[in-house]
Amino acid sequence: MINYKKLNRKLKSPYAIGLDIGGTKALIMITDSNGTLIYKEKVKSSGKIHRIVELINDSLFKVKIPINQIIGLGIGVPSATNSNEGIVMDAPALEWVNLNLKKELERHFDFPIYIDNDVNFAALGEKWKGTAKKSNNIFFIAIGTGVGSALILNGALVRGHSYEAGEIAYNISESDINEGIYNELGEFGVFESKISGTALSRYIDNPKQLFKMYTEDNGDVKKLINNFITQISINIVNAVNLVNPEYVVIGGGVSESMDIVLEKIQDSVNELTPVKTTIVLSSLKGDAGALGAIAYVLER
Amino acid sequence: MINYKKLNRKLKSPYAIGLDIGGTKALIMITDSNGTLIYKEKVKSSGKIHRIVELINDSLFKVKIPINQIIGLGIGVPSATNSNEGIVMDAPALEWVNLNLKKELERHFDFPIYIDNDVNFAALGEKWKGTAKKSNNIFFIAIGTGVGSALILNGALVRGHSYEAGEIAYNISESDINEGIYNELGEFGVFESKISGTALSRYIDNPKQLFKMYTEDNGDVKKLINNFITQISINIVNAVNLVNPEYVVIGGGVSESMDIVLEKIQDSVNELTPVKTTIVLSSLKGDAGALGAIAYVLER
């Protein structure tokens, strides 16, 4: 058991809060200003502001940190986000459309609040404490229920002109067009439909089991996973050509089963472009987003 | 005729030099610190250092600008370039391999010298005085003999981890792989082989005439140009998804004949991704690189 009172006396530095709000689960983390973990809890997700306020206050109460010792709060949300103003554009799972989450929460808290896309914060987490090892040039891909990505270039997050950078779910190829597949009205992502957890679960519900079956002699699974490798490699290659990242970090739920195909993806990428990059799997897994939110707070 | 003596007295501010060294031609421009053009000359290209020194000294002599009034010199070269140290990695046309061009020229000049990839500087030029209108998020594609690109994101050039960002010439698609086409040893670019001026000239030597024939009823040309439109649209779409630029600027020699297909490319991109962008043709044409080199000098 950590003696928080003693810890608080010892650390005169203030604390940062990171909150990663997903579609079903929310993860809160509190660290000191060195990034040492003080508190971590996973709860059911909610789009209700008073539930978020409650979660933060309860967490601080549990570790006996007075609110005036908080330097800031970072929140990652599953939506394109105007991080300048703190506006969440569209998060259906939380029933938020053009919600100024920053403003809503500033009614309850005095410390600075930063809102960003969850994948953006996860990329910052991987840079800070993960496999991307403080690199200034990172392409982070999150493969979960859906597919998202984030870019850190010249040491900073790339959010894009309208905060939509990283939307590789919509990537498309010549054969898609020949087959008449489009990102019609933005309602679905063509690339996402090929490699997401949802896509893989069409064959079997458990990605872990699916990737395990790949080592066994199962023709259907071999074909499915080989296609997964090809699709992801092509899209990594074209991104690497464009932004020349030192690391490509693959995160998200599906990545936790991908050890077995990582080398094949690296080989394939090496073969398809002369621009060198190192492909790694996320080491922070589900913690990346909340940690990245804290990294962002501490950076300010 | 400009009265340079009078101009020099009037402008107390110093001058900047931009030099764009291509495979066959080199363009030198001198402006005052407001970017007003003082001098411009196109000469035969040379990889010999003493020829470059001569070109700069002769140009300054012609406009009677003393060397101590120069704030800096920017040089764009057709190669990946370590812009930090001023090293040109590989410019076959100039017979430069790992040449520290900055160091070589610092033996002759006291003012600051900046070396960068020519397409990077052209993108800066388009941001400064071209169709990209000071935007902080620009994807610039140069279609000439070959195909290159450059990114300005968060207001700054993206050079990448090993100064190879923008190498979209190597982009690849699923059908390329199925057909066994690779970027073997980096010796050729698969995407480049589809849309470059060299690729187009396989049909007819003059891109201007080729694009003109597109409006006429020529089945072969229609097919060729329609494929050009599809290929360029797919690659713009995937780049737009990734980096969400406000403007996609198409420059390079071939772009000067592309008015007739610009709207079709924009429509196609609009149809293939929900992420919005505005596609424009370069307005600076051959001047973009030298102007961008000057923009970079003035920015420092």
PDB file of N, CA, C and O in Angstrom, chain A residues 113-176:
ATOM      1  N   ILE A 113      -7.458  23.036 -18.600  1.00  0.00           N
ATOM      2  CA  ILE A 113      -8.038  21.799 -19.138  1.00  0.00           C
ATOM      3  C   ILE A 113      -7.720  21.709 -20.630  1.00  0.00           C
ATOM      4  O   ILE A 113      -7.901  22.684 -21.363  1.00  0.00           O
ATOM      5  N   TYR A 114      -7.236  20.554 -21.045  1.00  0.00           N
ATOM      6  CA  TYR A 114      -6.877  20.344 -22.454  1.00  0.00           C
ATOM      7  C   TYR A 114      -7.678  19.168 -23.005  1.00  0.00           C
ATOM      8  O   TYR A 114      -7.660  18.082 -22.435  1.00  0.00           O
ATOM      9  N   ILE A 115      -8.368  19.399 -24.125  1.00  0.00           N
ATOM     10  CA  ILE A 115      -9.163  18.343 -24.747  1.00  0.00           C
ATOM     11  C   ILE A 115      -8.523  17.992 -26.085  1.00  0.00           C
ATOM     12  O   ILE A 115      -8.139  18.880 -26.847  1.00  0.00           O
ATOM     13  N   ASP A 116      -8.415  16.721 -26.380  1.00  0.00           N
ATOM     14  CA  ASP A 116      -7.862  16.321 -27.678  1.00  0.00           C
ATOM     15  C   ASP A 116      -8.436  14.968 -28.086  1.00  0.00           C
ATOM     16  O   ASP A 116      -9.067  14.273 -27.279  1.00  0.00           O
ATOM     17  N   ASN A 117      -8.191  14.629 -29.314  1.00  0.00           N
ATOM     18  CA  ASN A 117      -8.549  13.309 -29.817  1.00  0.00           C
ATOM     19  C   ASN A 117      -7.793  12.230 -29.031  1.00  0.00           C
ATOM     20  O   ASN A 117      -6.622  12.397 -28.709  1.00  0.00           O
ATOM     21  N   ASP A 118      -8.465  11.117 -28.733  1.00  0.00           N
ATOM     22  CA  ASP A 118      -7.842  10.073 -27.891  1.00  0.00           C
ATOM     23  C   ASP A 118      -6.600   9.449 -28.536  1.00  0.00           C
ATOM     24  O   ASP A 118      -5.625   9.130 -27.840  1.00  0.00           O
ATOM     25  N   VAL A 119      -6.633   9.290 -29.855  1.00  0.00           N
ATOM     26  CA  VAL A 119      -5.477   8.688 -30.537  1.00  0.00           C
ATOM     27  C   VAL A 119      -4.284   9.657 -30.515  1.00  0.00           C
ATOM     28  O   VAL A 119      -3.131   9.244 -30.379  1.00  0.00           O
ATOM     29  N   ASN A 120      -4.561  10.965 -30.631  1.00  0.00           N
ATOM     30  CA  ASN A 120      -3.490  11.953 -30.499  1.00  0.00           C
ATOM     31  C   ASN A 120      -2.792  11.820 -29.147  1.00  0.00           C
ATOM     32  O   ASN A 120      -1.556  11.788 -29.064  1.00  0.00           O
ATOM     33  N   PHE A 121      -3.593  11.748 -28.093  1.00  0.00           N
ATOM     34  CA  PHE A 121      -2.992  11.627 -26.758  1.00  0.00           C
ATOM     35  C   PHE A 121      -2.261  10.292 -26.593  1.00  0.00           C
ATOM     36  O   PHE A 121      -1.206  10.227 -25.959  1.00  0.00           O
ATOM     37  N   ALA A 122      -2.806   9.225 -27.180  1.00  0.00           N
ATOM     38  CA  ALA A 122      -2.132   7.925 -27.096  1.00  0.00           C
ATOM     39  C   ALA A 122      -0.744   8.005 -27.753  1.00  0.00           C
ATOM     40  O   ALA A 122       0.234   7.445 -27.238  1.00  0.00           O
ATOM     41  N   ALA A 123      -0.651   8.718 -28.868  1.00  0.00           N
ATOM     42  CA  ALA A 123       0.643   8.893 -29.542  1.00  0.00           C
ATOM     43  C   ALA A 123       1.617   9.640 -28.632  1.00  0.00           C
ATOM     44  O   ALA A 123       2.797   9.276 -28.526  1.00  0.00           O
ATOM     45  N   LEU A 124       1.126  10.686 -27.970  1.00  0.00           N
ATOM     46  CA  LEU A 124       1.985  11.417 -27.023  1.00  0.00           C
ATOM     47  C   LEU A 124       2.449  10.515 -25.892  1.00  0.00           C
ATOM     48  O   LEU A 124       3.592  10.604 -25.429  1.00  0.00           O
ATOM     49  N   GLY A 125       1.541   9.641 -25.435  1.00  0.00           N
ATOM     50  CA  GLY A 125       1.905   8.677 -24.391  1.00  0.00           C
ATOM     51  C   GLY A 125       3.029   7.768 -24.849  1.00  0.00           C
ATOM     52  O   GLY A 125       4.002   7.545 -24.129  1.00  0.00           O
ATOM     53  N   GLU A 126       2.926   7.265 -26.073  1.00  0.00           N
ATOM     54  CA  GLU A 126       3.954   6.369 -26.609  1.00  0.00           C
ATOM     55  C   GLU A 126       5.296   7.094 -26.760  1.00  0.00           C
ATOM     56  O   GLU A 126       6.350   6.496 -26.601  1.00  0.00           O
ATOM     57  N   LYS A 127       5.236   8.377 -27.102  1.00  0.00           N
ATOM     58  CA  LYS A 127       6.471   9.167 -27.188  1.00  0.00           C
ATOM     59  C   LYS A 127       7.098   9.353 -25.801  1.00  0.00           C
ATOM     60  O   LYS A 127       8.296   9.246 -25.628  1.00  0.00           O
ATOM     61  N   TRP A 128       6.239   9.592 -24.825  1.00  0.00           N
ATOM     62  CA  TRP A 128       6.707   9.924 -23.471  1.00  0.00           C
ATOM     63  C   TRP A 128       7.263   8.706 -22.736  1.00  0.00           C
ATOM     64  O   TRP A 128       8.371   8.731 -22.219  1.00  0.00           O
ATOM     65  N   LYS A 129       6.471   7.623 -22.713  1.00  0.00           N
ATOM     66  CA  LYS A 129       6.840   6.478 -21.886  1.00  0.00           C
ATOM     67  C   LYS A 129       6.777   5.145 -22.630  1.00  0.00           C
ATOM     68  O   LYS A 129       6.938   4.093 -22.017  1.00  0.00           O
ATOM     69  N   GLY A 130       6.518   5.176 -23.929  1.00  0.00           N
ATOM     70  CA  GLY A 130       6.301   3.922 -24.644  1.00  0.00           C
ATOM     71  C   GLY A 130       7.435   3.538 -25.565  1.00  0.00           C
ATOM     72  O   GLY A 130       8.573   3.974 -25.406  1.00  0.00           O
ATOM     73  N   THR A 131       7.086   2.724 -26.565  1.00  0.00           N
ATOM     74  CA  THR A 131       8.106   2.154 -27.447  1.00  0.00           C
ATOM     75  C   THR A 131       8.695   3.172 -28.422  1.00  0.00           C
ATOM     76  O   THR A 131       9.689   2.883 -29.078  1.00  0.00           O
ATOM     77  N   ALA A 132       8.098   4.351 -28.530  1.00  0.00           N
ATOM     78  CA  ALA A 132       8.612   5.331 -29.503  1.00  0.00           C
ATOM     79  C   ALA A 132       9.760   6.150 -28.931  1.00  0.00           C
ATOM     80  O   ALA A 132      10.347   6.982 -29.631  1.00  0.00           O
ATOM     81  N   LYS A 133      10.089   5.903 -27.683  1.00  0.00           N
ATOM     82  CA  LYS A 133      11.355   6.394 -27.093  1.00  0.00           C
ATOM     83  C   LYS A 133      11.690   7.840 -27.379  1.00  0.00           C
ATOM     84  O   LYS A 133      12.774   8.132 -27.896  1.00  0.00           O
ATOM     85  N   LYS A 134      10.812   8.740 -27.036  1.00  0.00           N
ATOM     86  CA  LYS A 134      11.081  10.181 -27.142  1.00  0.00           C
ATOM     87  C   LYS A 134      11.360  10.653 -28.570  1.00  0.00           C
ATOM     88  O   LYS A 134      11.874  11.751 -28.765  1.00  0.00           O
ATOM     89  N   SER A 135      11.070   9.837 -29.556  1.00  0.00           N
ATOM     90  CA  SER A 135      11.320  10.266 -30.929  1.00  0.00           C
ATOM     91  C   SER A 135      10.467  11.482 -31.278  1.00  0.00           C
ATOM     92  O   SER A 135       9.356  11.653 -30.783  1.00  0.00           O
ATOM     93  N   ASN A 136      10.980  12.327 -32.153  1.00  0.00           N
ATOM     94  CA  ASN A 136      10.227  13.497 -32.603  1.00  0.00           C
ATOM     95  C   ASN A 136       9.417  13.234 -33.863  1.00  0.00           C
ATOM     96  O   ASN A 136       8.725  14.120 -34.354  1.00  0.00           O
ATOM     97  N   ASN A 137       9.524  12.017 -34.405  1.00  0.00           N
ATOM     98  CA  ASN A 137       8.820  11.706 -35.647  1.00  0.00           C
ATOM     99  C   ASN A 137       8.179  10.331 -35.563  1.00  0.00           C
ATOM    100  O   ASN A 137       8.839   9.313 -35.783  1.00  0.00           O
ATOM    101  N   ILE A 138       6.888  10.332 -35.234  1.00  0.00           N
ATOM    102  CA  ILE A 138       6.172   9.095 -34.941  1.00  0.00           C
ATOM    103  C   ILE A 138       4.862   9.027 -35.721  1.00  0.00           C
ATOM    104  O   ILE A 138       4.113  10.002 -35.778  1.00  0.00           O
ATOM    105  N   PHE A 139       4.621   7.874 -36.320  1.00  0.00           N
ATOM    106  CA  PHE A 139       3.302   7.595 -36.905  1.00  0.00           C
ATOM    107  C   PHE A 139       2.660   6.524 -36.032  1.00  0.00           C
ATOM    108  O   PHE A 139       3.175   5.417 -35.936  1.00  0.00           O
ATOM    109  N   PHE A 140       1.575   6.873 -35.367  1.00  0.00           N
ATOM    110  CA  PHE A 140       0.907   5.958 -34.446  1.00  0.00           C
ATOM    111  C   PHE A 140      -0.407   5.489 -35.079  1.00  0.00           C
ATOM    112  O   PHE A 140      -1.217   6.302 -35.514  1.00  0.00           O
ATOM    113  N   ILE A 141      -0.585   4.164 -35.153  1.00  0.00           N
ATOM    114  CA  ILE A 141      -1.825   3.609 -35.695  1.00  0.00           C
ATOM    115  C   ILE A 141      -2.541   2.874 -34.587  1.00  0.00           C
ATOM    116  O   ILE A 141      -1.947   2.033 -33.909  1.00  0.00           O
ATOM    117  N   ALA A 142      -3.809   3.175 -34.387  1.00  0.00           N
ATOM    118  CA  ALA A 142      -4.604   2.469 -33.384  1.00  0.00           C
ATOM    119  C   ALA A 142      -5.593   1.558 -34.104  1.00  0.00           C
ATOM    120  O   ALA A 142      -6.443   2.022 -34.870  1.00  0.00           O
ATOM    121  N   ILE A 143      -5.447   0.247 -33.891  1.00  0.00           N
ATOM    122  CA  ILE A 143      -6.378  -0.708 -34.492  1.00  0.00           C
ATOM    123  C   ILE A 143      -7.210  -1.317 -33.382  1.00  0.00           C
ATOM    124  O   ILE A 143      -6.712  -2.102 -32.567  1.00  0.00           O
ATOM    125  N   GLY A 144      -8.459  -0.905 -33.314  1.00  0.00           N
ATOM    126  CA  GLY A 144      -9.373  -1.460 -32.315  1.00  0.00           C
ATOM    127  C   GLY A 144     -10.668  -1.795 -33.022  1.00  0.00           C
ATOM    128  O   GLY A 144     -10.640  -2.379 -34.108  1.00  0.00           O
ATOM    129  N   THR A 145     -11.784  -1.429 -32.413  1.00  0.00           N
ATOM    130  CA  THR A 145     -13.070  -1.572 -33.091  1.00  0.00           C
ATOM    131  C   THR A 145     -13.002  -0.887 -34.453  1.00  0.00           C
ATOM    132  O   THR A 145     -13.447  -1.411 -35.462  1.00  0.00           O
ATOM    133  N   GLY A 146     -12.424   0.301 -34.459  1.00  0.00           N
ATOM    134  CA  GLY A 146     -12.169   1.020 -35.702  1.00  0.00           C
ATOM    135  C   GLY A 146     -10.671   1.205 -35.905  1.00  0.00           C
ATOM    136  O   GLY A 146      -9.870   0.571 -35.225  1.00  0.00           O
ATOM    137  N   VAL A 147     -10.326   2.072 -36.856  1.00  0.00           N
ATOM    138  CA  VAL A 147      -8.917   2.355 -37.118  1.00  0.00           C
ATOM    139  C   VAL A 147      -8.695   3.864 -37.097  1.00  0.00           C
ATOM    140  O   VAL A 147      -9.415   4.610 -37.767  1.00  0.00           O
ATOM    141  N   GLY A 148      -7.735   4.299 -36.314  1.00  0.00           N
ATOM    142  CA  GLY A 148      -7.370   5.710 -36.290  1.00  0.00           C
ATOM    143  C   GLY A 148      -5.873   5.844 -36.321  1.00  0.00           C
ATOM    144  O   GLY A 148      -5.149   4.850 -36.235  1.00  0.00           O
ATOM    145  N   SER A 149      -5.383   7.068 -36.448  1.00  0.00           N
ATOM    146  CA  SER A 149      -3.941   7.256 -36.385  1.00  0.00           C
ATOM    147  C   SER A 149      -3.626   8.658 -35.911  1.00  0.00           C
ATOM    148  O   SER A 149      -4.503   9.522 -35.830  1.00  0.00           O
ATOM    149  N   ALA A 150      -2.378   8.874 -35.561  1.00  0.00           N
ATOM    150  CA  ALA A 150      -1.921  10.192 -35.127  1.00  0.00           C
ATOM    151  C   ALA A 150      -0.482  10.378 -35.562  1.00  0.00           C
ATOM    152  O   ALA A 150       0.248   9.408 -35.760  1.00  0.00           O
ATOM    153  N   LEU A 151      -0.101  11.619 -35.737  1.00  0.00           N
ATOM    154  CA  LEU A 151       1.256  11.952 -36.181  1.00  0.00           C
ATOM    155  C   LEU A 151       1.922  12.899 -35.202  1.00  0.00           C
ATOM    156  O   LEU A 151       1.324  13.903 -34.806  1.00  0.00           O
ATOM    157  N   ILE A 152       3.134  12.565 -34.831  1.00  0.00           N
ATOM    158  CA  ILE A 152       3.995  13.526 -34.144  1.00  0.00           C
ATOM    159  C   ILE A 152       5.146  13.799 -35.103  1.00  0.00           C
ATOM    160  O   ILE A 152       5.888  12.891 -35.478  1.00  0.00           O
ATOM    161  N   LEU A 153       5.240  15.044 -35.561  1.00  0.00           N
ATOM    162  CA  LEU A 153       6.292  15.417 -36.511  1.00  0.00           C
ATOM    163  C   LEU A 153       6.973  16.681 -36.012  1.00  0.00           C
ATOM    164  O   LEU A 153       6.309  17.539 -35.409  1.00  0.00           O
ATOM    165  N   ASN A 154       8.248  16.803 -36.242  1.00  0.00           N
ATOM    166  CA  ASN A 154       9.008  17.926 -35.670  1.00  0.00           C
ATOM    167  C   ASN A 154       8.751  18.024 -34.165  1.00  0.00           C
ATOM    168  O   ASN A 154       8.726  19.114 -33.596  1.00  0.00           O
ATOM    169  N   GLY A 155       8.490  16.900 -33.521  1.00  0.00           N
ATOM    170  CA  GLY A 155       8.299  16.876 -32.071  1.00  0.00           C
ATOM    171  C   GLY A 155       6.910  17.244 -31.582  1.00  0.00           C
ATOM    172  O   GLY A 155       6.632  17.173 -30.387  1.00  0.00           O
ATOM    173  N   ALA A 156       6.009  17.631 -32.490  1.00  0.00           N
ATOM    174  CA  ALA A 156       4.686  18.091 -32.053  1.00  0.00           C
ATOM    175  C   ALA A 156       3.565  17.321 -32.746  1.00  0.00           C
ATOM    176  O   ALA A 156       3.732  16.819 -33.861  1.00  0.00           O
ATOM    177  N   LEU A 157       2.416  17.247 -32.087  1.00  0.00           N
ATOM    178  CA  LEU A 157       1.236  16.636 -32.698  1.00  0.00           C
ATOM    179  C   LEU A 157       0.834  17.388 -33.952  1.00  0.00           C
ATOM    180  O   LEU A 157       0.865  18.614 -33.986  1.00  0.00           O
ATOM    181  N   VAL A 158       0.453  16.636 -34.975  1.00  0.00           N
ATOM    182  CA  VAL A 158      -0.112  17.231 -36.187  1.00  0.00           C
ATOM    183  C   VAL A 158      -1.624  17.046 -36.114  1.00  0.00           C
ATOM    184  O   VAL A 158      -2.109  15.915 -36.136  1.00  0.00           O
ATOM    185  N   ARG A 159      -2.357  18.133 -35.996  1.00  0.00           N
ATOM    186  CA  ARG A 159      -3.819  18.012 -35.880  1.00  0.00           C
ATOM    187  C   ARG A 159      -4.519  18.293 -37.201  1.00  0.00           C
ATOM    188  O   ARG A 159      -5.653  17.888 -37.393  1.00  0.00           O
ATOM    189  N   GLY A 160      -3.837  18.986 -38.084  1.00  0.00           N
ATOM    190  CA  GLY A 160      -4.412  19.288 -39.393  1.00  0.00           C
ATOM    191  C   GLY A 160      -5.241  20.556 -39.397  1.00  0.00           C
ATOM    192  O   GLY A 160      -5.521  21.141 -38.349  1.00  0.00           O
ATOM    193  N   HIS A 161      -5.626  20.967 -40.607  1.00  0.00           N
ATOM    194  CA  HIS A 161      -6.319  22.240 -40.796  1.00  0.00           C
ATOM    195  C   HIS A 161      -7.656  22.272 -40.065  1.00  0.00           C
ATOM    196  O   HIS A 161      -8.040  23.289 -39.486  1.00  0.00           O
ATOM    197  N   SER A 162      -8.397  21.164 -40.108  1.00  0.00           N
ATOM    198  CA  SER A 162      -9.708  21.136 -39.439  1.00  0.00           C
ATOM    199  C   SER A 162      -9.735  20.020 -38.388  1.00  0.00           C
ATOM    200  O   SER A 162     -10.782  19.410 -38.169  1.00  0.00           O
ATOM    201  N   TYR A 163      -8.606  19.784 -37.772  1.00  0.00           N
ATOM    202  CA  TYR A 163      -8.473  18.806 -36.678  1.00  0.00           C
ATOM    203  C   TYR A 163      -8.850  17.392 -37.110  1.00  0.00           C
ATOM    204  O   TYR A 163      -9.359  16.624 -36.327  1.00  0.00           O
ATOM    205  N   GLU A 164      -8.624  17.060 -38.383  1.00  0.00           N
ATOM    206  CA  GLU A 164      -8.991  15.736 -38.876  1.00  0.00           C
ATOM    207  C   GLU A 164      -7.783  14.915 -39.322  1.00  0.00           C
ATOM    208  O   GLU A 164      -7.940  13.878 -39.972  1.00  0.00           O
ATOM    209  N   ALA A 165      -6.575  15.368 -38.995  1.00  0.00           N
ATOM    210  CA  ALA A 165      -5.390  14.582 -39.369  1.00  0.00           C
ATOM    211  C   ALA A 165      -5.479  13.195 -38.745  1.00  0.00           C
ATOM    212  O   ALA A 165      -6.052  13.022 -37.668  1.00  0.00           O
ATOM    213  N   GLY A 166      -4.932  12.209 -39.453  1.00  0.00           N
ATOM    214  CA  GLY A 166      -4.902  10.842 -38.928  1.00  0.00           C
ATOM    215  C   GLY A 166      -6.079   9.988 -39.327  1.00  0.00           C
ATOM    216  O   GLY A 166      -6.154   8.826 -38.946  1.00  0.00           O
ATOM    217  N   GLU A 167      -6.988  10.513 -40.147  1.00  0.00           N
ATOM    218  CA  GLU A 167      -8.206   9.766 -40.501  1.00  0.00           C
ATOM    219  C   GLU A 167      -7.936   8.741 -41.607  1.00  0.00           C
ATOM    220  O   GLU A 167      -8.614   8.706 -42.643  1.00  0.00           O
ATOM    221  N   ILE A 168      -6.979   7.864 -41.352  1.00  0.00           N
ATOM    222  CA  ILE A 168      -6.604   6.869 -42.364  1.00  0.00           C
ATOM    223  C   ILE A 168      -7.672   5.799 -42.558  1.00  0.00           C
ATOM    224  O   ILE A 168      -7.589   5.007 -43.499  1.00  0.00           O
ATOM    225  N   ALA A 169      -8.668   5.787 -41.683  1.00  0.00           N
ATOM    226  CA  ALA A 169      -9.797   4.856 -41.877  1.00  0.00           C
ATOM    227  C   ALA A 169     -10.380   5.008 -43.273  1.00  0.00           C
ATOM    228  O   ALA A 169     -10.873   4.047 -43.867  1.00  0.00           O
ATOM    229  N   TYR A 170     -10.294   6.223 -43.820  1.00  0.00           N
ATOM    230  CA  TYR A 170     -10.886   6.517 -45.134  1.00  0.00           C
ATOM    231  C   TYR A 170      -9.948   6.206 -46.305  1.00  0.00           C
ATOM    232  O   TYR A 170     -10.306   6.479 -47.451  1.00  0.00           O
ATOM    233  N   ASN A 171      -8.767   5.686 -46.035  1.00  0.00           N
ATOM    234  CA  ASN A 171      -7.825   5.408 -47.137  1.00  0.00           C
ATOM    235  C   ASN A 171      -8.459   4.481 -48.169  1.00  0.00           C
ATOM    236  O   ASN A 171      -9.291   3.637 -47.853  1.00  0.00           O
ATOM    237  N   ILE A 172      -8.000   4.652 -49.393  1.00  0.00           N
ATOM    238  CA  ILE A 172      -8.651   3.976 -50.519  1.00  0.00           C
ATOM    239  C   ILE A 172      -7.593   3.534 -51.524  1.00  0.00           C
ATOM    240  O   ILE A 172      -6.495   4.087 -51.561  1.00  0.00           O
ATOM    241  N   SER A 173      -7.899   2.525 -52.308  1.00  0.00           N
ATOM    242  CA  SER A 173      -6.944   2.058 -53.319  1.00  0.00           C
ATOM    243  C   SER A 173      -7.631   1.954 -54.670  1.00  0.00           C
ATOM    244  O   SER A 173      -8.858   2.038 -54.775  1.00  0.00           O
ATOM    245  N   GLU A 174      -6.812   1.743 -55.674  1.00  0.00           N
ATOM    246  CA  GLU A 174      -7.326   1.648 -57.035  1.00  0.00           C
ATOM    247  C   GLU A 174      -8.371   0.531 -57.152  1.00  0.00           C
ATOM    248  O   GLU A 174      -9.423   0.715 -57.763  1.00  0.00           O
ATOM    249  N   SER A 175      -8.080  -0.611 -56.529  1.00  0.00           N
ATOM    250  CA  SER A 175      -9.025  -1.727 -56.663  1.00  0.00           C
ATOM    251  C   SER A 175     -10.360  -1.410 -55.974  1.00  0.00           C
ATOM    252  O   SER A 175     -11.412  -1.863 -56.419  1.00  0.00           O
ATOM    253  N   ASP A 176     -10.318  -0.628 -54.884  1.00  0.00           N
ATOM    254  CA  ASP A 176     -11.574  -0.212 -54.242  1.00  0.00           C
ATOM    255  C   ASP A 176     -12.444   0.551 -55.236  1.00  0.00           C
ATOM    256  O   ASP A 176     -13.656   0.354 -55.321  1.00  0.00           O
TER     257      ASP A 176
END
